[in-house]
mmCIF file of C-alpha atoms and ligand atoms in Angstrom:
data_model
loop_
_atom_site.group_PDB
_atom_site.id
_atom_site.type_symbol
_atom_site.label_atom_id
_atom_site.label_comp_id
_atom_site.label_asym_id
_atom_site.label_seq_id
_atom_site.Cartn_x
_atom_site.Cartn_y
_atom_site.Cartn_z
ATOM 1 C CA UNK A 1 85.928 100.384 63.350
ATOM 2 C CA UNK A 2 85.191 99.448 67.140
ATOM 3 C CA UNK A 3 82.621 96.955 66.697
ATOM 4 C CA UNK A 4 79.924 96.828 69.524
ATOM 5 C CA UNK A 5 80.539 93.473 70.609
ATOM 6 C CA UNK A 6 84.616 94.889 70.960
ATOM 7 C CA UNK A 7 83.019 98.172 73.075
ATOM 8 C CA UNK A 8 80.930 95.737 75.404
ATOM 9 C CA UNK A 9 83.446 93.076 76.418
ATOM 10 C CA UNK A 10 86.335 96.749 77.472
ATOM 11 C CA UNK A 11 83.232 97.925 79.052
ATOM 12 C CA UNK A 12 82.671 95.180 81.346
ATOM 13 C CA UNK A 13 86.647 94.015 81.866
ATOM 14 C CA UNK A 14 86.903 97.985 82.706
ATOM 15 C CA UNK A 15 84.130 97.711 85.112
ATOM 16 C CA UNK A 16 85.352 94.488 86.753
ATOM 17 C CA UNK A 17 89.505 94.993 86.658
ATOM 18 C CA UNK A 18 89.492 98.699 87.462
ATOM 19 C CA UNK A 19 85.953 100.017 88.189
ATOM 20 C CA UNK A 20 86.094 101.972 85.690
ATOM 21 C CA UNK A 21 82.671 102.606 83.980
ATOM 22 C CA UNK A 22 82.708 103.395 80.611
ATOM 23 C CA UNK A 23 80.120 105.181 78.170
ATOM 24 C CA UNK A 24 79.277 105.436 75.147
ATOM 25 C CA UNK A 25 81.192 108.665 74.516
ATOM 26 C CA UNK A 26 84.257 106.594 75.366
ATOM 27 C CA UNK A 27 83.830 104.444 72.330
ATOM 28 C CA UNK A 28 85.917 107.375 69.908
ATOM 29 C CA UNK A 29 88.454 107.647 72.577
ATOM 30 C CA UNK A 30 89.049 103.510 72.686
ATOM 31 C CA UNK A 31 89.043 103.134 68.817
ATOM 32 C CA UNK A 32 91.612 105.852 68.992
ATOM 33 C CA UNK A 33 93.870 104.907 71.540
ATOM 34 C CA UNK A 34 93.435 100.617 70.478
ATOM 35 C CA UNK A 35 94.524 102.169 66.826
ATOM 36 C CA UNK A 36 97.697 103.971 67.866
ATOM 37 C CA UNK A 37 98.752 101.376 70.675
ATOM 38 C CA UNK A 38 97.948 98.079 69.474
ATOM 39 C CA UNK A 39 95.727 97.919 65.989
ATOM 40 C CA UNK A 40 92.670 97.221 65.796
ATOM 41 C CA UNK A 41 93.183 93.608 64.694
ATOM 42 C CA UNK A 42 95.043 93.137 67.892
ATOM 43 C CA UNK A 43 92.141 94.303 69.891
ATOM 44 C CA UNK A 44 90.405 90.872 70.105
ATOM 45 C CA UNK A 45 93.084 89.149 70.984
ATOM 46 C CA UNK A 46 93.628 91.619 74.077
ATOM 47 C CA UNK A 47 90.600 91.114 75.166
ATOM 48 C CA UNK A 48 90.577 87.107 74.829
ATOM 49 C CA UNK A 49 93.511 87.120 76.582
ATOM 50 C CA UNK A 50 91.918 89.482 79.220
ATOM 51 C CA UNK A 51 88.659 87.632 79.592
ATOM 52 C CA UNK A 52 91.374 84.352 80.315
ATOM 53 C CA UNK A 53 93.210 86.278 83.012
ATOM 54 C CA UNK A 54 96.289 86.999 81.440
ATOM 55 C CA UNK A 55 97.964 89.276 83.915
ATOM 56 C CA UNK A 56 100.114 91.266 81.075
ATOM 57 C CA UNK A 57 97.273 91.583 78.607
ATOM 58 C CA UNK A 58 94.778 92.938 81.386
ATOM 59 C CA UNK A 59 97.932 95.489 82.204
ATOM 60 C CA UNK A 60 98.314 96.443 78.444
ATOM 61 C CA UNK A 61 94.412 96.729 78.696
ATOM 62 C CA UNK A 62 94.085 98.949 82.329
ATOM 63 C CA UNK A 63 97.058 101.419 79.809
ATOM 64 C CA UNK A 64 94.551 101.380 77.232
ATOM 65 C CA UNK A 65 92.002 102.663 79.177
ATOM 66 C CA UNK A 66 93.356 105.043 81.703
ATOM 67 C CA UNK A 67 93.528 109.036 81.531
ATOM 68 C CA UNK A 68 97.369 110.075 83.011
ATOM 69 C CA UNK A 69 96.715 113.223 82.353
ATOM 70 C CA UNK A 70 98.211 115.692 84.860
ATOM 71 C CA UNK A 71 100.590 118.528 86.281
ATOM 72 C CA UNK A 72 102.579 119.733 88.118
ATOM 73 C CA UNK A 73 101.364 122.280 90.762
ATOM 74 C CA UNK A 74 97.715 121.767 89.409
ATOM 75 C CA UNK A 75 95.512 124.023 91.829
ATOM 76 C CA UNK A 76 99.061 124.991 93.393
ATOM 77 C CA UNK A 77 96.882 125.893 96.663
ATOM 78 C CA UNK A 78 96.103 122.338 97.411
ATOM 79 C CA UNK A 79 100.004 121.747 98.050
ATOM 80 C CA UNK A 80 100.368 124.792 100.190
ATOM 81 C CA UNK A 81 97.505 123.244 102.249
ATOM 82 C CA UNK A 82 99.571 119.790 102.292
ATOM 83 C CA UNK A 83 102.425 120.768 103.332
ATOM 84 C CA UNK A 84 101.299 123.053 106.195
ATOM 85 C CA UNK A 85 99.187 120.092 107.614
ATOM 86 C CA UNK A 86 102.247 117.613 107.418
ATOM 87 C CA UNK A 87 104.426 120.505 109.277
ATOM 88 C CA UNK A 88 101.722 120.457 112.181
ATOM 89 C CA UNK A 89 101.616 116.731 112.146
ATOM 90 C CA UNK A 90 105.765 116.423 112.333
ATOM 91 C CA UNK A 91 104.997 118.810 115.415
ATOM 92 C CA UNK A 92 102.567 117.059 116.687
ATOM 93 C CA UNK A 93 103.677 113.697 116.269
ATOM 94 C CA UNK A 94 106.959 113.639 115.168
ATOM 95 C CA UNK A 95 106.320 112.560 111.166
ATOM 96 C CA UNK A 96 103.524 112.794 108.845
ATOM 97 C CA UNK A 97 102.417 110.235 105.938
ATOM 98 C CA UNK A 98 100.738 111.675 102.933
ATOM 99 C CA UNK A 99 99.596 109.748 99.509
ATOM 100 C CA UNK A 100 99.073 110.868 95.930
ATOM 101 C CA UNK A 101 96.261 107.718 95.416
ATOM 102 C CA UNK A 102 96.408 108.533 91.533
ATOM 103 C CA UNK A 103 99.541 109.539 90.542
ATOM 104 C CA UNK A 104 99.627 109.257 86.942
ATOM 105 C CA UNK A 105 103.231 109.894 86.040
ATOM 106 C CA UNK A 106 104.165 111.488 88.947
ATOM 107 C CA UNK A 107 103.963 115.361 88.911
ATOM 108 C CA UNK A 108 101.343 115.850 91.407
ATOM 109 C CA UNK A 109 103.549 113.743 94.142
ATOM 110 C CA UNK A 110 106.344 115.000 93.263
ATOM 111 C CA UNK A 111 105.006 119.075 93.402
ATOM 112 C CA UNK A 112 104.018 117.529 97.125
ATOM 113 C CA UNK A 113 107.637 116.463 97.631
ATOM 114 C CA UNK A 114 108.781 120.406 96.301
ATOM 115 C CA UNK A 115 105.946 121.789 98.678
ATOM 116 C CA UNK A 116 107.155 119.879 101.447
ATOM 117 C CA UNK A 117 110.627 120.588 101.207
ATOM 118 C CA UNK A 118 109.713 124.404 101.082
ATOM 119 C CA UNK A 119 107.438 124.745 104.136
ATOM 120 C CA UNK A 120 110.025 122.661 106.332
ATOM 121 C CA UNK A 121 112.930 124.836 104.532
ATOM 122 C CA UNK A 122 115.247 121.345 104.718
ATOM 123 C CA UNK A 123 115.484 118.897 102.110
ATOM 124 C CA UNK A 124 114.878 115.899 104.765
ATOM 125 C CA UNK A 125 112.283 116.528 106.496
ATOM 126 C CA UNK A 126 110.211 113.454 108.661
ATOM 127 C CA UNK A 127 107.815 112.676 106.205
ATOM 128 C CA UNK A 128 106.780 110.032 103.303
ATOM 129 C CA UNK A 129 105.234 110.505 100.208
ATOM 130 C CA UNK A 130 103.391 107.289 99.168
ATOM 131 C CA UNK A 131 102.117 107.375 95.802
ATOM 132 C CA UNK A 132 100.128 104.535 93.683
ATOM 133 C CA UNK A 133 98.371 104.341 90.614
ATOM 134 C CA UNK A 134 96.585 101.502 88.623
ATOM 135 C CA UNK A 135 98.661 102.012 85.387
ATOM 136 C CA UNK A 136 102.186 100.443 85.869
ATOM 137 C CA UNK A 137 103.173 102.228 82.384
ATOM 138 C CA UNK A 138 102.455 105.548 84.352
ATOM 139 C CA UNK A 139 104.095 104.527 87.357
ATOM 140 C CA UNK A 140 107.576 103.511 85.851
ATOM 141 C CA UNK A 141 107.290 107.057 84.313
ATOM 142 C CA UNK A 142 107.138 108.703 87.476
ATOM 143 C CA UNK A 143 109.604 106.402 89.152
ATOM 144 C CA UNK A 144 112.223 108.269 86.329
ATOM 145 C CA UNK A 145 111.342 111.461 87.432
ATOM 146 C CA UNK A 146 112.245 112.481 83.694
ATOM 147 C CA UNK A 147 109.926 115.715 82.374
ATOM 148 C CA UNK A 148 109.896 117.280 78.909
ATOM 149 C CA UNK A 149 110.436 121.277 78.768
ATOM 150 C CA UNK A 150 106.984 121.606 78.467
ATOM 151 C CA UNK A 151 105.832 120.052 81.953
ATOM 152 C CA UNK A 152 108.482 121.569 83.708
ATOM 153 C CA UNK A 153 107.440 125.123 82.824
ATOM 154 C CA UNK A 154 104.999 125.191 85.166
ATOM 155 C CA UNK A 155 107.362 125.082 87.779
ATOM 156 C CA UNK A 156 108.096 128.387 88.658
ATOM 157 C CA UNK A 157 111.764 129.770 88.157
ATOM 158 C CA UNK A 158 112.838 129.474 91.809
ATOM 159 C CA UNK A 159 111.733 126.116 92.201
ATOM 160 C CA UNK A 160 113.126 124.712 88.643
ATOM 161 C CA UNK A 161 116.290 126.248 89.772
ATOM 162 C CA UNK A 162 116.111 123.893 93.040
ATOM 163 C CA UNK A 163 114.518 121.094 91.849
ATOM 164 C CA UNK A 164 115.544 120.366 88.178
ATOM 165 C CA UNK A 165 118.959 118.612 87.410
ATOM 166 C CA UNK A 166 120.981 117.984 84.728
ATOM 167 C CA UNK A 167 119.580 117.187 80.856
ATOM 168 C CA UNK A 168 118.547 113.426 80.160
ATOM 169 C CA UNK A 169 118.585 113.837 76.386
ATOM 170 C CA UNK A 170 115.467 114.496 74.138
ATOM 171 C CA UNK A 171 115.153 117.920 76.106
ATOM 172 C CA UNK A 172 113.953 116.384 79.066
ATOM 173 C CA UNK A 173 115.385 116.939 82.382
ATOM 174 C CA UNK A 174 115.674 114.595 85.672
ATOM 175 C CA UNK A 175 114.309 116.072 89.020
ATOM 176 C CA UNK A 176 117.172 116.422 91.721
ATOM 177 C CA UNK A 177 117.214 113.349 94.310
ATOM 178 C CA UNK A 178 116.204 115.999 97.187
ATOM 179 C CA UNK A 179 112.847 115.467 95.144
ATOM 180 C CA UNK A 180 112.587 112.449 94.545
ATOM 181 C CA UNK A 181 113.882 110.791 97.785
ATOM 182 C CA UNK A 182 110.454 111.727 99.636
ATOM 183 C CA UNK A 183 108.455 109.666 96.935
ATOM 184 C CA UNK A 184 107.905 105.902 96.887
ATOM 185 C CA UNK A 185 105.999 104.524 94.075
ATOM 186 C CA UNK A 186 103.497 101.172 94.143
ATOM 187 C CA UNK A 187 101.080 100.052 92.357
ATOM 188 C CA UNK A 188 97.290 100.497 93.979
ATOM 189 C CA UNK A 189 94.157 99.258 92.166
ATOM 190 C CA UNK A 190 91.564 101.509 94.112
ATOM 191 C CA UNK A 191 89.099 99.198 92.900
ATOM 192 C CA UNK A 192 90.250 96.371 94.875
ATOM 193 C CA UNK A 193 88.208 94.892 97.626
ATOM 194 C CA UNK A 194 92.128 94.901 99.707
ATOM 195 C CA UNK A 195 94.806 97.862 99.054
ATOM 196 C CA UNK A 196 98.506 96.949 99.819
ATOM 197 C CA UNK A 197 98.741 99.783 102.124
ATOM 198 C CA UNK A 198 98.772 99.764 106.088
ATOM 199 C CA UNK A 199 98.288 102.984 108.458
ATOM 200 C CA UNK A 200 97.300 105.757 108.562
ATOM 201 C CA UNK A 201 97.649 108.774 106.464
ATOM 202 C CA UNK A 202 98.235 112.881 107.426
ATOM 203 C CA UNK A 203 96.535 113.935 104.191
ATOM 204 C CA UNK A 204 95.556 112.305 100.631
ATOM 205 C CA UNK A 205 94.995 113.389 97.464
ATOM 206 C CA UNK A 206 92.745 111.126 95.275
ATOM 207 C CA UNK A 207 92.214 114.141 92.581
ATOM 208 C CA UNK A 208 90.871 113.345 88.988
ATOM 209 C CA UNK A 209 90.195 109.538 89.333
ATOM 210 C CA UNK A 210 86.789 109.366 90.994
ATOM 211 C CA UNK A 211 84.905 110.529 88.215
ATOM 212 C CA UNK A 212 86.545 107.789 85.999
ATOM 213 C CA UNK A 213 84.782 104.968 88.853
ATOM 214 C CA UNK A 214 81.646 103.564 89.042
ATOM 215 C CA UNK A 215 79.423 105.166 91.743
ATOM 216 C CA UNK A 216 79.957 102.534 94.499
ATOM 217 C CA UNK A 217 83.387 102.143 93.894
ATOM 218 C CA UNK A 218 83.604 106.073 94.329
ATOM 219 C CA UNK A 219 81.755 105.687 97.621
ATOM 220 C CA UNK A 220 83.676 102.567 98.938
ATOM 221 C CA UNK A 221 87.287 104.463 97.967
ATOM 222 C CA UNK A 222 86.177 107.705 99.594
ATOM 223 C CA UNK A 223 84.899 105.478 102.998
ATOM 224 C CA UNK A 224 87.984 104.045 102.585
ATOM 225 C CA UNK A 225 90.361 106.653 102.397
ATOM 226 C CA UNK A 226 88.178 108.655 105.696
ATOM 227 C CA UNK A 227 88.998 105.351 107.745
ATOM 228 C CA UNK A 228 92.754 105.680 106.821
ATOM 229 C CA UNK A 229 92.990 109.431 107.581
ATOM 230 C CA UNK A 230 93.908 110.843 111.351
ATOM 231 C CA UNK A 231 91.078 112.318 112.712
ATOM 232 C CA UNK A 232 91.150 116.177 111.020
ATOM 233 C CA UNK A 233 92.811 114.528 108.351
ATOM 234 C CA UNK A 234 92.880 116.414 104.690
ATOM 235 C CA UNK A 235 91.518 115.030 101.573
ATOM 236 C CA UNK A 236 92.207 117.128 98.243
ATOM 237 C CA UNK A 237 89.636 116.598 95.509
ATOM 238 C CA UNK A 238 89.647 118.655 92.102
ATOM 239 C CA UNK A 239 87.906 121.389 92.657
ATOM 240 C CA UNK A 240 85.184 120.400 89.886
ATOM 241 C CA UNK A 241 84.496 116.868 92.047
ATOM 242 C CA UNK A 242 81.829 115.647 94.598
ATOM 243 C CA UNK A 243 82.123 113.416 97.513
ATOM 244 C CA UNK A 244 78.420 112.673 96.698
ATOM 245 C CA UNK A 245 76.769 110.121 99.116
ATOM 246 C CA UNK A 246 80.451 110.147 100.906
ATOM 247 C CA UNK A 247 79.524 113.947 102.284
ATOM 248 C CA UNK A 248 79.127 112.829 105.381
ATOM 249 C CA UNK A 249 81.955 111.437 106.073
ATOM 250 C CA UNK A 250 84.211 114.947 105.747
ATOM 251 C CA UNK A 251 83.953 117.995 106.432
ATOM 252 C CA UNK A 252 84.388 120.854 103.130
ATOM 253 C CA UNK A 253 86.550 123.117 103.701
ATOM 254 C CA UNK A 254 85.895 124.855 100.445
ATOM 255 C CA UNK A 255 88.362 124.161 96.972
ATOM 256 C CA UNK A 256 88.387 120.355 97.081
ATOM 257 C CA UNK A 257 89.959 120.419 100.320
ATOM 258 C CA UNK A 258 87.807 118.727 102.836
ATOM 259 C CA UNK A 259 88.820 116.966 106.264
ATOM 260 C CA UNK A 260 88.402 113.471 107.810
ATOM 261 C CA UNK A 261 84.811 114.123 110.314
ATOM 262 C CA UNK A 262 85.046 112.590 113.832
ATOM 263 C CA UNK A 263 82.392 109.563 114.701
ATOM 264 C CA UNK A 264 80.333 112.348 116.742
ATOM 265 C CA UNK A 265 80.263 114.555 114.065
ATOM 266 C CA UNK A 266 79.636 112.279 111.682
ATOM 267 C CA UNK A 267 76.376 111.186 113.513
ATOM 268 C CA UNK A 268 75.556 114.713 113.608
ATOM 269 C CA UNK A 269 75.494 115.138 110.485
ATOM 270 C CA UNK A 270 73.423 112.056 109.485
ATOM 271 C CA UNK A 271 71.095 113.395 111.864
ATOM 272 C CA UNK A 272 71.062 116.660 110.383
ATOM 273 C CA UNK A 273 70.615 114.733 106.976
ATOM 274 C CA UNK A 274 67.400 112.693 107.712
ATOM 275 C CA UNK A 275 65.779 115.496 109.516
ATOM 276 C CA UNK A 276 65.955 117.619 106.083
HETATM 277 C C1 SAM B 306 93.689 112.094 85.176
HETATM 278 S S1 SAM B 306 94.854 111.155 86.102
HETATM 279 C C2 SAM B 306 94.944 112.069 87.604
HETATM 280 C C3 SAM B 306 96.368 112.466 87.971
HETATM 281 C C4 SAM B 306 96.518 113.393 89.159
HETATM 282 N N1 SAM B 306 95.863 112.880 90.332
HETATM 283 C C5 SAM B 306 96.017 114.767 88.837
HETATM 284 O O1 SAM B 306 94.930 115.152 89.265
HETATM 285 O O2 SAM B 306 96.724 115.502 88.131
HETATM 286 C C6 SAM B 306 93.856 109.728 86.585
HETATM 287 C C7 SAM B 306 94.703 108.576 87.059
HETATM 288 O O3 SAM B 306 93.839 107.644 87.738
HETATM 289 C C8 SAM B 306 94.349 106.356 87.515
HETATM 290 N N2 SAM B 306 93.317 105.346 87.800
HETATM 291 C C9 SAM B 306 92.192 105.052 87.083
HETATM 292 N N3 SAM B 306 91.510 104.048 87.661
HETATM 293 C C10 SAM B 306 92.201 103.695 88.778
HETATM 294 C C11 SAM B 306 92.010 102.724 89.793
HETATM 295 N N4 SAM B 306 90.964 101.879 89.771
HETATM 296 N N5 SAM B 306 92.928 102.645 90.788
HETATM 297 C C12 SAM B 306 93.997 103.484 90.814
HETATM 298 N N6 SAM B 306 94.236 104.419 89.885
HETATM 299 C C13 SAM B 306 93.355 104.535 88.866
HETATM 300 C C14 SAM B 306 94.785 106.383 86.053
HETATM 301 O O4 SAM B 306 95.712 105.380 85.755
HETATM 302 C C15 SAM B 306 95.378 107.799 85.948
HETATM 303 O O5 SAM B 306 96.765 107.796 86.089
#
């Protein structure tokens, strides 16, 4: 049994190493996940060991807590969207940067890579595919590019007969390097007060991570992100999400997609805002 000194100490080492903010409906899912990865006798020792600053056992403990689930092609509209922005950047400014910042095992950056190489019918088009993640489990995942039968049925036939390669064993399959060549992998703590990142991005997708964050770290990641997009820039949000007291800062355009607001309008809408 999780005891509640056990469910307090994750709680606050998931506030203050990921931002995560955990509740008491979380404590089944821990005492689940701590029995099948690491026993619950172990638990203690994970989190002495993360309290001390061990940098493996705070790793082991970020895996214990994190979601990965995810897709590929989830909201398949959202890529469409991607992709036809980064073709108008290329033409606009010869290359275009976009980033996957929670990329779980790698299916949503990779769909973008598929996406991408469809609108711009070549398989090397000017463009980079930065994607990060907290979870370094997840990440070497994705850097494999390996997927069971299962995830790659979503794909539809066309594009599993372009982008899936040879079997791997197990009956998973390896995505072809056309795929995979656009993607580059690193880990990103969105939490942190600096990300490893420079410049300036075409479009980002931060989908299905906010609502994991505590409420100022979802503001501070979404002001964030607007000062890294161009100006018109697209963010992609699940559908279900909110930008909440980040609103101002984008403008909807309806399905999660919203785009990077300009300092003028920005101060129009704040305007707008307090005069309500
Ligand atoms: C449910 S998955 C979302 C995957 C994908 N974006 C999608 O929508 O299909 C949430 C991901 O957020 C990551 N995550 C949680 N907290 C994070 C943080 N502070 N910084 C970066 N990634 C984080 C988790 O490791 C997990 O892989």
């Amino acid at each position: 049994m999780l005891t509640e000194a056990q469910f307090e100490r994750a709680r606050r080492l998931a506030l203050g190493l990921a931002g995560i903010e955990l509740f008491d409906r979380h404590r089944e899912l821990l005492q689940r996940r701590s029995d099948r990865l690491i026993g619950q006798d172990s638990l203690d020792a994970l989190l002495d060991a993360a309290e001390d600053g061990d940098t493996d056992a705070r790793r082991r403990l970020i895996e214990l807590l994190t979601t990965n689930f995810t897709g590929f092609f989830r909201h398949p509209w959202h890529f469409h969207l991607a992709a036809e922005h980064a073709l108008w950047a290329v033409h606009r400014r010869g290359s275009a940067r976009l980033w996957s910042a929670a990329a779980a095992t790698g299916e949503e950056p990779y769909s973008l890579a598929m996406a991408v190489i469809d609108v711009f019918r070549r398989d090397d088009p000017a463009v980079t595919i930065l994607a990060t993640d907290i979870d370094e489990a997840a990440l070497a995942v994705a850097r494999e590019a390996e997927y069971a039968g299962a995830a790659l049925a979503a794909l539809e036939p066309a594009q599993q007969a372009r982008f899936v390669g040879e079997p791997t064993g197990g009956g998973s399959r390896r995505l072809v390097p056309a795929a995979r060549r656009l993607v580059e992998f690193r880990r990103v703590n969105l939490a942190d007060l600096v990300w490893p990142l420079d410049g300036i991005f075409d479009v980002v997708f931060c989908r299905n991570v906010l609502m994991y964050l505590e409420a100022g770290h979802r503001y501070a990641v979404l002001e964030r992100i607007a000062s890294m997009l161009e100006p018109g820039g697209l963010l992609l949000l699940d559908p279900s999400e909110h930008l909440g007291g980040a609103a101002e800062l984008f403008v909807d355009r309806g399905n999660g997609a919203y785009t990077r607001r300009s300092a003028a309008g920005r101060a129009s809408a704040s305007r707008q805002g307090s005069a309500r």
